[in-house]
Amino acid sequence: MSTNAPPIQRLISELAKLPGIGTRTAQRLAFHILRADDVDANGLADAIREVKERIGLCEECFNLADGPRCRICLDERRDTAILCVVEEPGDVIPIERTHEFPGRYHVLGGALSPIDGIDPDDLKITELYERVAHSEVKEVVLATNPTTTGEATALHIADGLRERSPAVTVTRLASGLPVGADLEYADEVTLSRALAGRRPA
Amino acid sequence: MPATLKTDAIVLRSIRYGEADRVLHLYTPAHGRLSAIAKGSRRAHSRFGGRLEPFFRLTTILHEGRSELRTVTSAATLAGHPRLREHAGSLDAAARACDAVGRLFETEDPHPGVYHLLANELALLDDDPAGATLSNQLAFRLKLLLAAGLAPALDACASCGEQADLVAFSPAAGGIVCGACEAASFALDPAAYSFMVGALGASLAAAPAAPMRALRQVERAITELAEHHAQVRLRAAGSVLSAPG
């Protein structure tokens, strides 16, 4: 039986549900929150409440949004002719950090994995086909992860787009060696793709 | 006491774990199915590169510490199967093959035949991704059942031993049954029977063809046999990925 008062125990239990947080860490965080001043502790509670109440999915691209449409879809300076398809909202951030992509996004909400019961109907793939068919999109960049499930998703969508919107160019992010990596450690699939995708120096 | 284990292995599954790690399900020739953690393997500069993705056949060194999970300390590629990864149908077939192995052989008991069967199936899909047909997948599953000691009885009625009038399949009896014993069974076309006999007798590459109706009966026979005798539910064969329409 726990020696903590029920409210403390409840906080520990809730924190321990977070990914990567075990009971010991949850207990440390709970005591930190208890020691924190009221403004900080209530700020954390308010932030959690606000994010749950105000954040939903953009009705156009399914990225996270604090209104009907996300900030990227609302930005009229973005190029509407090019669409980047990613698995999760978190994948938009690293692409935005490059400042190289001028277009808009489409967030699938995961990757295909029939083994895990994730079929095309579980993702925003039909919505992507509709969006491409009824807009001025000229190029779709498939930026799913270069994992087995990400590759399967990209191949499936590429087939679907070629069938439904043959005029649209479908591209895939290049595969190759990360900057600063050693050739010695490169795996054979990555290295053979890097060789196949070589370009004039 | 900590030790290291050097073994060949096929990556059945790779599960994201924590910030940058992966938990791998590996199938080995001498140690059956093992789980291992590959720390930092999701980082772009990881020394493992992409070789811990499913379907890679590797030589690995695993550290056995106090935890139940071993730790991958080294991995060298034996076969990466790059062509298999360029087609949705072969990717899906490979995933289903690995899933079936992981479900039917989930212990550390050695089954070198299963390891080699899976290695052959992946090599076959890599050589010819168009070979990811339903008949190929069902032939692979029949051979897996054989390795598990669950091969369907096909030479005589599995209930009474009668050798004529074999018209149905009974998962409970473990094979085909005659007209007199067909209670709790389902009808089996002669083409489905021929497919099972042919697939068990031929190499994977020479899996026979059969009409779709017969293949569906074979799939049902395999699935219900595994369910009844091994309490394992196999995922459906076939692919939802190669048919985008």
XYZ file of C-alpha atoms in Angstrom, chain B residues 108-244:
137
model
C 14.134 -19.562 -28.292
C 13.908 -23.220 -29.354
C 16.182 -23.740 -32.355
C 14.527 -24.333 -35.728
C 17.300 -23.893 -38.301
C 14.927 -25.071 -41.036
C 12.596 -22.162 -40.340
C 15.484 -19.688 -40.508
C 16.584 -21.063 -43.889
C 13.005 -21.183 -45.168
C 12.505 -17.515 -44.303
C 15.891 -16.591 -45.792
C 14.856 -18.402 -49.017
C 11.481 -16.670 -49.125
C 13.067 -13.222 -48.713
C 15.708 -14.010 -51.352
C 12.968 -15.189 -53.700
C 10.938 -12.008 -53.215
C 14.096 -9.965 -53.747
C 14.998 -11.805 -56.978
C 11.522 -11.364 -58.400
C 9.231 -8.982 -56.522
C 6.406 -9.973 -58.898
C 6.579 -13.424 -57.311
C 4.778 -12.086 -54.234
C 1.647 -14.001 -55.160
C -0.949 -15.559 -52.904
C 0.206 -19.046 -53.958
C 3.796 -18.203 -52.956
C 2.626 -16.968 -49.543
C 0.463 -20.039 -48.946
C 3.267 -22.414 -50.001
C 5.532 -20.646 -47.498
C 2.938 -21.044 -44.730
C 2.416 -24.722 -45.504
C 6.162 -25.293 -45.152
C 6.126 -23.358 -41.882
C 3.369 -25.630 -40.589
C 5.480 -28.601 -41.631
C 8.447 -27.224 -39.653
C 6.164 -26.695 -36.655
C 4.989 -30.302 -36.816
C 1.525 -29.224 -37.920
C 1.555 -30.236 -41.577
C -1.932 -31.182 -42.724
C -2.539 -34.922 -43.165
C -3.155 -35.304 -46.892
C -2.586 -38.986 -47.717
C -5.741 -40.388 -46.111
C -8.782 -39.318 -44.096
C -7.382 -37.708 -40.919
C -10.254 -39.226 -38.893
C -10.730 -42.799 -40.124
C -7.816 -43.486 -42.501
C -10.085 -44.010 -45.539
C -8.193 -43.278 -48.769
C -11.110 -42.586 -51.090
C -13.846 -39.917 -51.194
C -11.627 -37.253 -49.554
C -13.866 -34.206 -49.945
C -13.383 -31.873 -47.011
C -10.835 -30.398 -44.604
C -11.154 -30.656 -40.849
C -8.900 -28.354 -38.784
C -9.726 -30.329 -35.633
C -8.727 -33.643 -37.229
C -5.638 -31.975 -38.737
C -6.185 -32.727 -42.420
C -8.485 -33.869 -45.157
C -11.446 -36.068 -44.281
C -13.757 -38.368 -46.191
C -17.456 -37.888 -46.824
C -18.377 -40.007 -43.795
C -16.239 -37.926 -41.388
C -16.956 -34.435 -42.721
C -18.717 -33.075 -39.623
C -17.047 -29.831 -38.389
C -15.162 -29.533 -41.670
C -15.443 -27.465 -44.830
C -15.487 -28.524 -48.451
C -12.158 -28.727 -50.242
C -11.929 -28.572 -54.036
C -9.628 -31.090 -55.771
C -7.548 -28.086 -56.952
C -6.986 -26.990 -53.335
C -5.941 -30.515 -52.384
C -3.539 -30.675 -55.360
C -2.099 -27.301 -54.415
C -1.323 -28.409 -50.857
C 0.297 -31.649 -52.023
C 2.261 -29.812 -54.740
C 3.389 -26.946 -52.486
C 4.610 -29.290 -49.756
C 6.493 -31.421 -52.265
C 8.102 -28.642 -54.328
C 10.580 -25.874 -53.588
C 9.217 -22.421 -52.744
C 10.234 -21.145 -56.164
C 8.159 -23.875 -57.810
C 4.957 -23.308 -55.838
C 2.065 -24.501 -58.051
C -0.664 -22.208 -59.324
C -4.323 -22.736 -58.461
C -7.645 -20.942 -58.985
C -8.432 -18.213 -56.442
C -11.323 -20.209 -54.925
C -8.956 -23.112 -54.214
C -6.301 -20.776 -52.771
C -8.856 -19.260 -50.390
C -9.773 -22.763 -49.202
C -6.091 -23.529 -48.626
C -5.690 -20.279 -46.690
C -8.655 -21.190 -44.517
C -7.208 -24.657 -43.915
C -3.837 -23.208 -42.869
C -5.322 -20.493 -40.658
C -7.749 -22.781 -38.841
C -5.144 -25.524 -38.443
C -2.720 -23.085 -36.767
C -5.525 -21.716 -34.622
C -6.772 -25.123 -33.529
C -3.446 -26.836 -32.818
C -1.032 -23.999 -31.988
C -3.491 -21.367 -30.701
C -1.908 -18.913 -33.127
C -3.917 -16.562 -35.290
C -2.072 -15.840 -38.535
C -2.734 -12.606 -40.400
C -4.562 -12.978 -43.695
C -2.322 -13.768 -46.655
C -2.486 -11.621 -49.790
C -1.886 -7.902 -49.981
C -3.910 -4.761 -49.543
C -0.968 -2.643 -50.678
C -0.461 -3.805 -54.238
C -4.021 -2.960 -55.207
C -4.465 0.762 -54.583
